[in-house]
Amino acid sequence: MAVTAPPATAGLGRAAATGVRSRRERRKRTNPLLVALFVLPSLAIYVLFMVYPFIGTIHLSFTNWDGFAPTKELIGLDNYRVMINDPEFWEALSHNLIWAVIGTAAPIIIGLPIAILLWSGSRFRLAFRTMYFLPVILPSVVIGIIWGWIYNPIFGVINAILEGVGLGDFATGWLGNADTALIGVLIAAIWATFGMVVVMFLAGLQGIDMNLVDAARVDGANAWQRTRHVLLPGIAPIFTFVFTITLVGAFSVFDIVYVLTQGGPGTATEVLAGYSYKMAFGRNYAGYGAAVSMVIAILSLVLAVLFLRLRERSRTNG
Amino acid sequence: MAEREMQVATVPSVRPVRTRRMLFSVGKYLFLAFWAAICVLPFVLVLSTALKDPDLSTGNPFQLFSSFRPDNFVDAWTLGNFGRYFVNTLVIMIPTVLGVVVLASMTGYALARFEFPGRTALFYLFILGLMVPFFALMIPLYYNLKDYGLLNTPLAVILPSIAGAGGTGLPLGVFLMRAFFLDLPNELADAARVDGCGEWDVFRRVMAPLAKPGASALAILTFLSAWNTFLLPLLYLQGENNRTLATGLLLFTGGRTRELELTAAATLIMLAPVVIFFMLFQKQFITGLTSGAVKG
């Protein structure tokens, strides 16, 4: 059997002794050839297909390259200057910001109570978890197709429900209407992510020391107080994590928008990633598209660093 | 008198508590079931539509399972060229999963167990990949792949996916596997060395088998993202014969506004492997997806 790790308690004295010895041994450098064998293949692929194109984006964002010209002419910060005065860029960014606020808050607001209820004891817990998680594993194309149907003005479920309850006047082509398209796409995205949030919070809750919960109960804390003062602090690191990945994700959302609306109608659901795609591959402004991409990259990196900081702080406090 | 008062006071207080508990319990299950229904009903709708007769498919969506026509799957499969897309998707998915698991295990092991200069810097270099969104590579990568002669070949999706452009890949893999190897006890490796094992055998025969739970979680995550990846093939794998299920499905549904039953059947063709896989390996799925949140 593979899983036959020696029990931790066996021969503590010896384990400590070998621990010391292996630490001394480990200070000895590993044979460089061996290191190369283990590291270089990964590093080569990673550098060639991640690091190099990333540097390429930084470089392109300072050029006015059209994707074809043999040379790339440097134009300094011109792309960024144009961007500041580009209303379509600002509109796309504003949609990402809306996405960041609603797309982060809604899955947490829906997912956290579900996770706490499941954790606090529920029949069919596994069955519930499986059902919540199903949308999470779906390909974005499928999410798009399903929700395209749900919103369909002719045979869509939403309009059928509205007509069924006598609110037929509100029926509309949800994705074709500039007022409802963005929120429509967002709802599809929230549907596809809140199960992930449930599962993550559940994993975090399962790590909470039950003695703390029992102690709080003995001390007379009611369910709300126990949640507020024991559970929520216990899952604070998960909270930060969920917060960060959904926030970062909000600035690079693309697939579901592309499948559902392609940024339309007009620019009603245009997001930064889609705008970058359109500029670079639709209109051959590779340089400008790269500059828009850099905005996505910088926002993501800033948020990720902020997250690491927050986590460091919560660790030193805890 | 005091005793009687206490009895009077305690007896009625029991029932409200019990009814309140009952109400809470009913409310709880209603709440849980409501969201479960929201998650599951769209699947039911797709399945029901996929089995409908062509002239009923765009009718009332609430007439679930009003007809039974499994031929829709055959029609969608042949009409939509899904056999080809299926093979194309496998040709991308299998090397990606193998590549990520093998390479990430080796590099994660080296970062956890070997002693060499620049080890920490290398770790951070890989971790950085977790924070760089695909759009920060998308445009130059297109022209790089063109220069390398890889554009519109399976490698144009496989290699960037292994590198981590699709979101998982080596950055996540190296992170997970390093953490896994750090947690393993030293004693076994040392014992194998005493028995005369070379470093390669220590990795291959002793440590790698112990890391199987981590590797299988990573494999399943990579499978999921390789199966679902959309923008990579959309950009780098163009042309009818190169389409994957994701891009092929989009094309197939894009032209169809009436034949909903075929769209639904095609959607299920793409969906089935993922859902079956998920049901079989739910534990690994969830360990893999939550490991970043709980560990690290």
Coordinates of C-alpha atoms in Angstrom, one line a residue:
Chain A
M1 CA 0.0 0.0 0.0
A2 CA 1.1 3.4 -0.8
V3 CA -0.3 5.1 2.3
T4 CA 1.8 3.6 5.0
A5 CA 3.4 6.7 6.5
P6 CA 5.1 5.8 9.9
P7 CA 2.9 6.7 12.8
A8 CA 4.1 10.0 14.3
T9 CA 4.3 8.6 17.8
A10 CA 6.6 5.7 17.0
G11 CA 10.1 6.2 18.5
L12 CA 9.9 9.9 19.2
G13 CA 13.5 9.9 20.3
R14 CA 14.7 8.4 17.0
A15 CA 12.5 10.6 14.9
A16 CA 14.0 13.7 16.6
A17 CA 17.5 12.3 16.0
T18 CA 17.0 11.6 12.3
G19 CA 15.3 15.0 12.1
V20 CA 18.5 16.6 13.2
R21 CA 20.6 14.5 10.9
S22 CA 18.4 15.0 7.8
R23 CA 18.4 18.8 8.5
R24 CA 22.2 18.7 8.4
E25 CA 22.1 16.6 5.3
R26 CA 19.6 18.8 3.6
R27 CA 21.9 21.8 4.0
K28 CA 24.2 20.0 1.5
R29 CA 23.3 21.1 -2.0
T30 CA 21.5 18.6 -4.2
N31 CA 23.4 17.5 -7.3
P32 CA 22.7 20.3 -9.9
L33 CA 22.0 17.8 -12.6
L34 CA 19.3 16.3 -10.5
V35 CA 17.8 19.7 -9.8
A36 CA 17.9 20.5 -13.5
L37 CA 16.1 17.3 -14.4
F38 CA 13.3 18.1 -11.9
V39 CA 13.0 21.8 -12.6
L40 CA 14.0 22.7 -16.2
P41 CA 11.2 21.0 -18.2
S42 CA 8.6 22.9 -16.1
L43 CA 10.5 26.1 -16.1
A44 CA 11.0 26.0 -19.9
I45 CA 7.3 25.6 -20.6
Y46 CA 6.4 28.1 -18.0
V47 CA 8.8 30.7 -19.3
L48 CA 8.0 30.2 -22.9
F49 CA 4.2 30.2 -22.6
M50 CA 3.6 32.4 -19.5
V51 CA 6.5 34.7 -18.6
Y52 CA 7.6 35.6 -22.2
P53 CA 4.1 36.5 -23.5
F54 CA 3.5 38.4 -20.3
I55 CA 6.6 40.5 -21.0
G56 CA 5.3 40.7 -24.6
T57 CA 2.1 42.3 -23.4
I58 CA 4.0 44.9 -21.4
H59 CA 6.1 45.7 -24.5
L60 CA 3.2 45.7 -26.9
S61 CA 1.2 48.1 -24.7
F62 CA 3.9 50.7 -25.5
T63 CA 3.6 50.2 -29.2
N64 CA 1.0 51.0 -31.9
W65 CA 1.5 47.6 -33.5
D66 CA -1.4 46.4 -35.8
G67 CA -0.5 42.7 -35.6
F68 CA 1.0 42.6 -39.1
A69 CA 3.8 45.2 -39.4
P70 CA 7.3 43.7 -39.4
T71 CA 8.5 46.2 -36.8
K72 CA 6.8 47.4 -33.6
E73 CA 7.1 51.1 -33.2
L74 CA 7.4 52.3 -29.6
I75 CA 5.0 55.2 -28.8
G76 CA 5.6 55.5 -25.1
L77 CA 2.5 56.0 -23.0
D78 CA 0.3 57.0 -25.9
N79 CA -2.0 54.0 -25.6
Y80 CA -2.6 54.8 -22.0
R81 CA -3.2 58.4 -22.8
V82 CA -5.8 57.4 -25.4
M83 CA -7.4 55.1 -22.9
I84 CA -8.0 57.8 -20.4
N85 CA -10.1 59.6 -22.9
D86 CA -11.8 56.5 -24.3
P87 CA -15.4 56.4 -23.1
E88 CA -15.8 52.7 -24.2
F89 CA -12.9 51.8 -22.0
W90 CA -14.4 53.6 -19.0
E91 CA -17.8 52.0 -19.7
A92 CA -16.2 48.5 -19.8
L93 CA -14.3 49.2 -16.6
S94 CA -17.5 50.4 -14.9
H95 CA -19.2 47.1 -15.8
N96 CA -16.2 45.2 -14.3
L97 CA -16.7 47.3 -11.1
I98 CA -20.4 46.5 -11.0
W99 CA -19.5 42.9 -11.6
A100 CA -16.9 43.1 -8.7
V101 CA -19.4 44.5 -6.2
I102 CA -22.5 42.3 -7.1
G103 CA -20.6 39.3 -8.3
T104 CA -18.6 39.2 -5.0
A105 CA -21.4 40.1 -2.6
A106 CA -24.2 38.0 -3.9
P107 CA -22.5 34.6 -3.9
I108 CA -21.3 35.2 -0.3
I109 CA -24.8 36.4 0.8
I110 CA -26.4 33.4 -0.7
G111 CA -23.6 30.9 0.1
L112 CA -22.7 31.7 3.7
P113 CA -26.1 31.0 5.2
I114 CA -26.4 27.8 3.2
A115 CA -23.0 26.7 4.4
I116 CA -23.8 27.5 8.1
L117 CA -27.1 25.7 7.9
L118 CA -25.5 22.6 6.3
W119 CA -22.7 22.6 8.8
S120 CA -25.0 23.0 11.9
G121 CA -26.6 19.7 11.1
S122 CA -28.9 18.8 8.3
R123 CA -30.2 15.7 6.7
F124 CA -29.1 15.0 3.1
R125 CA -26.0 17.2 3.6
L126 CA -24.0 15.5 0.9
A127 CA -26.9 15.5 -1.5
F128 CA -27.4 19.2 -1.0
R129 CA -23.7 19.9 -1.4
T130 CA -23.7 17.9 -4.6
M131 CA -26.6 19.9 -6.0
Y132 CA -25.2 23.3 -5.1
F133 CA -21.9 22.3 -6.7
L134 CA -23.3 21.1 -10.0
P135 CA -23.3 24.5 -11.7
V136 CA -19.7 25.1 -10.7
I137 CA -18.3 22.3 -12.8
L138 CA -20.2 23.4 -15.9
P139 CA -18.3 24.7 -19.0
S140 CA -18.9 28.4 -19.4
V141 CA -20.3 27.7 -22.9
V142 CA -22.9 25.5 -21.4
I143 CA -23.8 28.1 -18.7
G144 CA -24.2 30.6 -21.5
I145 CA -26.4 28.3 -23.6
I146 CA -28.7 27.4 -20.6
W147 CA -29.1 31.0 -19.5
G148 CA -29.6 32.2 -23.1
W149 CA -32.6 29.9 -23.1
I150 CA -33.9 30.9 -19.7
Y151 CA -33.8 34.6 -20.9
N152 CA -35.2 33.9 -24.4
P153 CA -38.0 36.3 -25.2
I154 CA -40.0 33.7 -27.1
F155 CA -39.7 30.4 -25.3
G156 CA -37.7 31.5 -22.2
V157 CA -38.6 30.3 -18.7
I158 CA -38.6 33.7 -17.1
N159 CA -41.1 35.2 -19.4
A160 CA -43.3 32.1 -19.1
I161 CA -43.2 32.5 -15.3
L162 CA -44.1 36.2 -15.5
E163 CA -47.0 35.5 -17.8
G164 CA -48.1 32.6 -15.6
V165 CA -48.4 34.9 -12.6
G166 CA -50.0 37.7 -14.5
L167 CA -47.0 40.0 -14.9
G168 CA -46.7 39.4 -18.6
D169 CA -46.2 43.1 -19.1
F170 CA -42.8 42.8 -17.6
A171 CA -41.7 40.1 -20.1
T172 CA -38.9 41.3 -22.3
G173 CA -35.9 40.1 -24.2
W174 CA -33.7 40.2 -21.1
L175 CA -30.4 40.1 -22.9
G176 CA -31.4 42.2 -25.8
N177 CA -32.5 45.0 -23.6
A178 CA -29.7 47.3 -22.6
D179 CA -31.2 48.0 -19.2
T180 CA -31.4 44.3 -18.1
A181 CA -28.6 42.7 -20.1
L182 CA -25.7 43.3 -17.7
I183 CA -27.6 42.1 -14.6
G184 CA -28.9 39.2 -16.6
V185 CA -25.4 38.0 -17.4
L186 CA -24.3 38.6 -13.8
I187 CA -27.2 36.5 -12.5
A188 CA -26.0 33.6 -14.7
A189 CA -22.5 34.0 -13.3
I190 CA -23.7 34.1 -9.7
W191 CA -25.7 31.0 -10.4
A192 CA -22.5 29.3 -11.5
T193 CA -20.4 30.4 -8.6
F194 CA -22.3 30.5 -5.3
G195 CA -22.0 26.7 -5.0
M196 CA -18.2 27.1 -4.9
V197 CA -18.6 29.6 -2.1
V198 CA -20.8 27.1 -0.2
V199 CA -18.2 24.4 -0.5
M200 CA -15.4 26.6 0.6
F201 CA -17.2 28.0 3.6
L202 CA -18.2 24.5 4.5
A203 CA -14.6 23.3 4.3
G204 CA -13.6 26.2 6.6
L205 CA -16.4 25.6 9.1
Q206 CA -15.4 21.9 9.4
G207 CA -12.0 23.1 10.6
I208 CA -13.6 25.0 13.6
D209 CA -12.9 23.6 17.0
M210 CA -16.3 22.3 18.3
N211 CA -15.2 22.9 21.9
L212 CA -15.3 26.6 21.2
V213 CA -18.9 26.4 19.9
D214 CA -19.9 24.2 22.9
A215 CA -18.2 26.6 25.3
A216 CA -20.0 29.5 23.8
R217 CA -23.3 27.6 24.1
V218 CA -22.6 26.8 27.8
D219 CA -21.8 30.5 28.4
G220 CA -25.3 31.2 27.1
A221 CA -24.6 32.5 23.6
N222 CA -27.5 32.2 21.3
A223 CA -27.3 30.9 17.7
W224 CA -26.7 34.4 16.3
Q225 CA -24.1 35.2 18.9
R226 CA -22.3 31.9 18.3
T227 CA -22.3 32.6 14.6
R228 CA -21.1 36.2 15.0
H229 CA -18.4 35.6 17.6
V230 CA -17.2 32.0 17.0
L231 CA -18.0 30.9 13.4
L232 CA -17.3 34.1 11.5
P233 CA -13.9 34.7 13.1
G234 CA -13.1 31.0 12.6
I235 CA -13.7 31.2 8.8
A236 CA -12.1 34.7 8.4
P237 CA -9.2 33.3 6.3
I238 CA -11.7 31.6 3.9
F239 CA -13.6 34.8 3.8
T240 CA -10.5 36.7 2.6
F241 CA -9.8 34.0 0.1
V242 CA -13.3 33.8 -1.4
F243 CA -13.4 37.6 -1.5
T244 CA -10.1 37.8 -3.4
I245 CA -10.7 35.1 -6.0
T246 CA -14.2 36.5 -6.8
L247 CA -12.8 40.0 -7.0
V248 CA -9.9 39.1 -9.1
G249 CA -12.2 37.0 -11.3
A250 CA -14.5 40.0 -11.8
F251 CA -11.8 41.9 -13.6
S252 CA -11.0 39.1 -16.0
V253 CA -14.5 37.9 -16.8
F254 CA -14.9 37.0 -20.4
D255 CA -16.4 33.6 -21.4
I256 CA -19.9 34.0 -20.1
V257 CA -20.3 37.5 -21.5
Y258 CA -18.9 36.4 -24.9
V259 CA -21.3 33.4 -25.1
L260 CA -24.4 35.3 -23.9
T261 CA -24.1 38.8 -25.4
Q262 CA -20.7 39.3 -27.0
G263 CA -20.7 42.6 -25.0
G264 CA -24.0 43.8 -26.5
P265 CA -26.5 45.1 -27.1
G266 CA -24.3 48.0 -28.2
T267 CA -21.7 48.2 -25.4
A268 CA -24.2 47.4 -22.6
T269 CA -22.3 44.3 -21.3
E270 CA -18.8 45.2 -22.6
V271 CA -16.1 44.3 -20.1
L272 CA -12.4 44.9 -20.1
A273 CA -11.4 41.5 -21.3
G274 CA -13.9 41.6 -24.1
Y275 CA -12.8 45.0 -25.1
S276 CA -9.2 43.9 -25.2
Y277 CA -10.2 40.9 -27.3
K278 CA -12.2 43.0 -29.7
M279 CA -9.5 45.7 -30.1
A280 CA -6.7 43.2 -30.6
F281 CA -8.4 40.5 -32.8
G282 CA -11.4 42.3 -34.2
R283 CA -9.9 45.6 -35.1
N284 CA -6.2 44.8 -35.2
Y285 CA -5.2 47.3 -32.6
A286 CA -2.8 44.8 -30.9
G287 CA -0.9 47.6 -29.1
Y288 CA -4.0 49.2 -27.6
G289 CA -5.6 45.8 -26.8
A290 CA -2.4 45.0 -24.9
A291 CA -2.7 48.2 -22.9
V292 CA -6.2 47.3 -21.9
S293 CA -5.0 43.9 -20.9
M294 CA -2.3 45.5 -18.8
V295 CA -5.1 47.3 -16.8
I296 CA -6.7 43.9 -16.1
A297 CA -3.3 42.5 -15.1
I298 CA -2.4 45.4 -12.8
L299 CA -5.8 45.4 -11.1
S300 CA -5.5 41.6 -10.5
L301 CA -2.0 41.9 -9.2
V302 CA -2.9 44.8 -6.8
L303 CA -5.8 42.9 -5.5
A304 CA -3.8 39.7 -5.0
V305 CA -1.0 41.5 -3.2
L306 CA -3.6 43.2 -1.0
F307 CA -5.0 39.8 -0.2
L308 CA -1.6 38.4 0.8
R309 CA -1.1 41.5 3.1
L310 CA -4.5 41.0 4.7
R311 CA -3.8 37.3 5.3
E312 CA -0.4 38.1 6.8
R313 CA -2.0 40.5 9.1
S314 CA -4.8 38.1 10.2
R315 CA -2.1 35.5 10.8
T316 CA 0.0 37.7 13.1
N317 CA -3.1 38.8 14.9
G318 CA -4.4 35.2 15.4
Chain B
M1 CA -46.8 28.7 46.0
A2 CA -43.4 29.3 44.5
E3 CA -43.3 25.7 43.4
R4 CA -46.6 26.0 41.6
E5 CA -45.5 29.1 39.9
M6 CA -42.4 27.4 38.6
Q7 CA -44.4 24.6 37.2
V8 CA -46.8 26.9 35.5
A9 CA -43.9 28.8 34.2
T10 CA -42.0 25.9 32.8
V11 CA -44.7 23.8 31.2
P12 CA -46.0 26.3 28.6
S13 CA -42.5 27.5 27.8
V14 CA -41.6 24.0 26.5
R15 CA -44.1 24.1 23.7
P16 CA -43.2 27.4 22.1
V17 CA -39.6 26.3 22.1
R18 CA -40.5 23.1 20.4
T19 CA -42.8 24.8 17.8
R20 CA -40.1 27.4 17.2
R21 CA -37.6 24.6 16.6
M22 CA -40.0 22.9 14.2
L23 CA -40.6 26.2 12.4
F24 CA -36.9 26.8 12.2
S25 CA -36.3 23.4 10.9
V26 CA -39.0 23.7 8.2
G27 CA -37.7 27.1 7.2
K28 CA -34.2 25.7 7.0
Y29 CA -35.1 22.9 4.7
L30 CA -37.3 25.1 2.6
F31 CA -34.4 27.5 2.2
L32 CA -31.9 24.7 1.4
A33 CA -34.3 23.1 -1.1
F34 CA -35.1 26.4 -2.8
W35 CA -31.5 27.0 -3.7
A36 CA -31.0 23.3 -4.6
A37 CA -33.9 23.6 -7.0
I38 CA -32.4 26.7 -8.5
C39 CA -29.2 24.8 -9.1
V40 CA -30.8 21.6 -10.5
L41 CA -33.9 22.8 -12.4
P42 CA -31.9 24.1 -15.4
F43 CA -30.4 20.6 -15.8
V44 CA -33.9 19.1 -15.8
L45 CA -35.0 21.6 -18.4
V46 CA -32.1 20.7 -20.7
L47 CA -32.7 17.0 -20.3
S48 CA -36.4 17.3 -20.9
T49 CA -35.8 19.5 -24.0
A50 CA -33.2 17.1 -25.3
L51 CA -35.8 14.3 -25.4
K52 CA -38.6 16.3 -27.0
D53 CA -40.1 15.9 -30.4
P54 CA -38.9 18.7 -32.8
D55 CA -42.3 20.3 -33.0
L56 CA -42.7 20.5 -29.2
S57 CA -39.2 21.7 -28.2
T58 CA -39.9 25.4 -28.4
G59 CA -43.3 25.1 -26.8
N60 CA -44.2 25.5 -23.2
P61 CA -41.0 25.0 -21.2
F62 CA -42.9 23.7 -18.2
Q63 CA -44.3 20.7 -20.1
L64 CA -41.4 18.6 -18.8
F65 CA -40.7 15.2 -20.4
S66 CA -43.8 15.5 -22.7
S67 CA -42.2 13.3 -25.3
F68 CA -39.4 10.8 -25.5
R69 CA -37.1 11.0 -28.6
P70 CA -33.5 9.8 -27.8
D71 CA -32.8 10.0 -31.5
N72 CA -32.0 13.7 -30.9
F73 CA -28.7 12.7 -29.5
V74 CA -27.8 10.7 -32.6
D75 CA -28.9 13.6 -34.8
A76 CA -26.9 16.2 -32.9
W77 CA -23.9 13.9 -32.8
T78 CA -23.9 13.4 -36.6
L79 CA -25.1 16.8 -37.7
G80 CA -22.8 18.7 -35.3
N81 CA -19.7 16.7 -36.1
F82 CA -19.4 16.0 -32.3
G83 CA -17.4 12.8 -32.8
R84 CA -14.6 14.9 -34.2
Y85 CA -14.9 17.6 -31.5
F86 CA -14.9 14.9 -28.8
V87 CA -11.6 13.4 -30.1
N88 CA -10.1 16.9 -30.5
T89 CA -11.0 17.6 -26.9
L90 CA -9.5 14.4 -25.7
V91 CA -6.3 15.0 -27.7
I92 CA -5.9 18.3 -25.7
M93 CA -7.1 17.1 -22.3
I94 CA -5.0 13.9 -21.9
P95 CA -1.6 15.4 -22.6
T96 CA -2.5 18.5 -20.5
V97 CA -3.4 16.4 -17.5
L98 CA -0.4 14.1 -17.8
G99 CA 1.9 17.0 -18.4
V100 CA 0.7 19.1 -15.4
V101 CA 0.7 16.2 -13.0
V102 CA 4.1 14.8 -13.9
L103 CA 5.9 18.2 -14.2
A104 CA 4.2 19.7 -11.2
S105 CA 5.0 16.7 -9.1
M106 CA 8.7 16.8 -10.0
T107 CA 9.1 20.5 -9.6
G108 CA 7.0 20.6 -6.5
Y109 CA 9.2 17.9 -5.1
A110 CA 12.4 19.7 -6.0
L111 CA 11.1 22.9 -4.4
A112 CA 10.1 21.0 -1.2
R113 CA 13.0 18.6 -0.8
F114 CA 16.1 19.7 -2.8
E115 CA 18.6 22.2 -1.6
F116 CA 19.7 24.6 -4.4
P117 CA 20.4 28.3 -4.8
G118 CA 17.4 30.3 -6.0
R119 CA 14.8 27.9 -4.7
T120 CA 12.6 30.5 -3.0
A121 CA 12.8 32.8 -6.0
L122 CA 11.8 30.0 -8.3
F123 CA 8.8 29.2 -6.1
Y124 CA 7.6 32.8 -6.2
L125 CA 8.1 32.9 -9.9
F126 CA 5.6 30.0 -10.3
I127 CA 3.2 31.5 -7.7
L128 CA 3.2 34.7 -9.7
G129 CA 1.5 32.8 -12.5
L130 CA -1.6 32.3 -10.2
M131 CA -2.1 36.0 -10.2
V132 CA -1.5 36.8 -13.9
P133 CA -4.8 36.6 -15.8
F134 CA -4.9 35.0 -19.2
F135 CA -5.6 38.4 -20.8
A136 CA -2.1 39.6 -19.8
L137 CA -0.7 36.9 -22.2
M138 CA -3.4 36.5 -24.8
I139 CA -2.3 38.9 -27.6
P140 CA 1.5 38.2 -27.7
L141 CA 0.9 34.5 -27.2
Y142 CA -1.1 34.4 -30.4
Y143 CA 1.8 35.8 -32.4
N144 CA 4.3 33.7 -30.5
L145 CA 2.4 30.5 -31.4
K146 CA 2.3 31.7 -35.0
D147 CA 6.0 32.2 -35.0
Y148 CA 6.7 28.8 -33.5
G149 CA 4.4 27.2 -36.1
L150 CA 2.1 25.9 -33.4
L151 CA -1.0 28.0 -34.2
N152 CA -4.1 25.8 -35.1
T153 CA -2.4 22.6 -33.8
P154 CA -3.4 20.9 -30.5
L155 CA -0.1 22.0 -29.0
A156 CA -1.3 25.6 -29.2
V157 CA -3.7 24.8 -26.4
I158 CA -1.8 22.1 -24.6
L159 CA 1.4 23.9 -23.9
P160 CA -0.2 27.2 -22.7
S161 CA -2.6 25.2 -20.6
I162 CA 0.3 23.3 -18.9
A163 CA 2.1 26.6 -18.4
G164 CA -1.0 27.9 -16.6
A165 CA -2.6 30.2 -19.1
G166 CA -6.0 28.4 -18.5
G167 CA -6.0 29.2 -14.8
T168 CA -4.7 26.0 -13.3
G169 CA -1.6 24.3 -14.9
L170 CA 1.8 24.5 -13.4
P171 CA 1.4 27.5 -11.0
L172 CA -1.4 25.8 -9.1
G173 CA 0.2 22.4 -9.6
V174 CA 3.6 23.3 -8.2
F175 CA 1.9 25.2 -5.3
L176 CA -0.2 22.2 -4.4
M177 CA 2.4 19.5 -4.9
R178 CA 5.1 21.4 -3.0
A179 CA 2.8 21.8 -0.1
F180 CA 2.0 18.1 -0.2
F181 CA 5.6 17.0 -0.3
L182 CA 6.5 19.4 2.5
D183 CA 3.9 17.6 4.7
L184 CA 5.3 14.1 4.1
P185 CA 7.7 12.7 6.7
N186 CA 11.4 12.6 6.0
E187 CA 12.0 9.2 7.6
L188 CA 10.8 7.1 4.6
A189 CA 13.0 8.9 2.1
D190 CA 16.0 8.6 4.5
A191 CA 15.3 4.9 5.0
A192 CA 15.3 4.4 1.3
R193 CA 18.6 6.3 1.0
V194 CA 20.1 4.1 3.6
D195 CA 19.0 1.1 1.7
G196 CA 20.9 2.4 -1.3
C197 CA 18.2 4.1 -3.3
G198 CA 19.3 6.9 -5.7
E199 CA 17.6 10.2 -5.5
W200 CA 15.5 9.5 -8.6
D201 CA 14.3 6.2 -7.0
V202 CA 13.5 7.9 -3.8
F203 CA 11.2 10.2 -5.7
R204 CA 9.8 7.7 -8.1
R205 CA 9.3 4.7 -5.8
V206 CA 8.9 6.2 -2.3
M207 CA 7.7 9.8 -2.3
A208 CA 5.6 10.1 -5.5
P209 CA 3.4 7.2 -4.5
L210 CA 2.8 8.9 -1.2
A211 CA 1.7 12.0 -2.9
K212 CA -1.0 10.2 -4.9
P213 CA -3.9 12.0 -3.1
G214 CA -2.5 15.4 -4.0
A215 CA -1.7 14.3 -7.5
S216 CA -5.2 12.9 -8.1
A217 CA -6.9 16.1 -6.9
L218 CA -4.6 18.1 -9.2
A219 CA -5.4 15.7 -12.1
I220 CA -9.1 16.2 -11.6
L221 CA -8.8 20.0 -11.4
T222 CA -6.7 20.0 -14.6
F223 CA -9.2 17.7 -16.3
L224 CA -12.0 20.0 -15.5
S225 CA -10.3 23.1 -16.7
A226 CA -8.9 21.4 -19.9
W227 CA -12.4 20.1 -20.7
N228 CA -14.1 23.4 -20.2
T229 CA -11.4 25.7 -21.6
F230 CA -13.0 28.0 -24.1
L231 CA -11.0 31.1 -25.0
L232 CA -7.8 29.2 -25.7
P233 CA -9.2 27.1 -28.5
L234 CA -11.4 30.0 -29.7
L235 CA -8.2 32.0 -30.3
Y236 CA -5.5 29.5 -31.1
L237 CA -7.4 26.5 -32.6
Q238 CA -9.4 27.9 -35.5
G239 CA -10.9 26.0 -38.4
E240 CA -13.7 23.5 -38.5
N241 CA -11.5 20.4 -38.1
N242 CA -9.7 21.8 -35.0
R243 CA -12.8 22.7 -32.9
T244 CA -13.1 21.3 -29.4
L245 CA -16.4 20.5 -27.8
A246 CA -16.6 24.0 -26.2
T247 CA -16.0 26.0 -29.4
G248 CA -17.9 23.4 -31.5
L249 CA -20.9 23.6 -29.3
L250 CA -21.0 27.3 -29.5
L251 CA -20.9 27.2 -33.3
F252 CA -23.6 24.5 -33.4
T253 CA -26.0 26.4 -31.1
G254 CA -25.1 29.8 -32.6
G255 CA -26.9 29.1 -35.9
R256 CA -29.9 27.4 -34.4
T257 CA -32.8 29.3 -33.0
R258 CA -35.5 26.7 -33.7
E259 CA -34.1 23.2 -33.2
L260 CA -33.8 23.5 -29.5
E261 CA -34.0 19.8 -28.9
L262 CA -30.7 19.4 -30.9
T263 CA -29.0 22.2 -29.0
A264 CA -30.1 20.6 -25.7
A265 CA -28.8 17.2 -26.8
A266 CA -25.5 18.6 -27.9
T267 CA -25.2 20.4 -24.6
L268 CA -25.7 17.2 -22.7
I269 CA -23.1 15.5 -24.9
M270 CA -20.5 18.0 -23.7
L271 CA -21.8 17.9 -20.1
A272 CA -22.1 14.2 -19.5
P273 CA -18.4 13.4 -19.0
V274 CA -17.9 16.2 -16.5
V275 CA -21.0 15.4 -14.5
I276 CA -20.2 11.6 -14.4
F277 CA -16.6 12.4 -13.5
F278 CA -17.8 14.7 -10.8
M279 CA -20.2 12.1 -9.3
L280 CA -17.4 9.5 -9.3
F281 CA -14.7 11.7 -7.8
Q282 CA -16.6 14.3 -5.8
K283 CA -14.2 14.1 -2.9
Q284 CA -11.1 14.8 -5.0
F285 CA -12.9 17.5 -6.9
I286 CA -13.8 19.3 -3.7
T287 CA -10.4 18.7 -2.0
G288 CA -8.7 20.1 -5.0
L289 CA -10.8 23.1 -5.4
T290 CA -10.8 24.0 -1.7
S291 CA -7.1 23.2 -1.1
G292 CA -6.1 26.7 -2.1
A293 CA -8.5 28.2 0.5
V294 CA -7.7 25.9 3.4
K295 CA -4.0 25.3 2.8
G296 CA -1.3 27.8 1.7

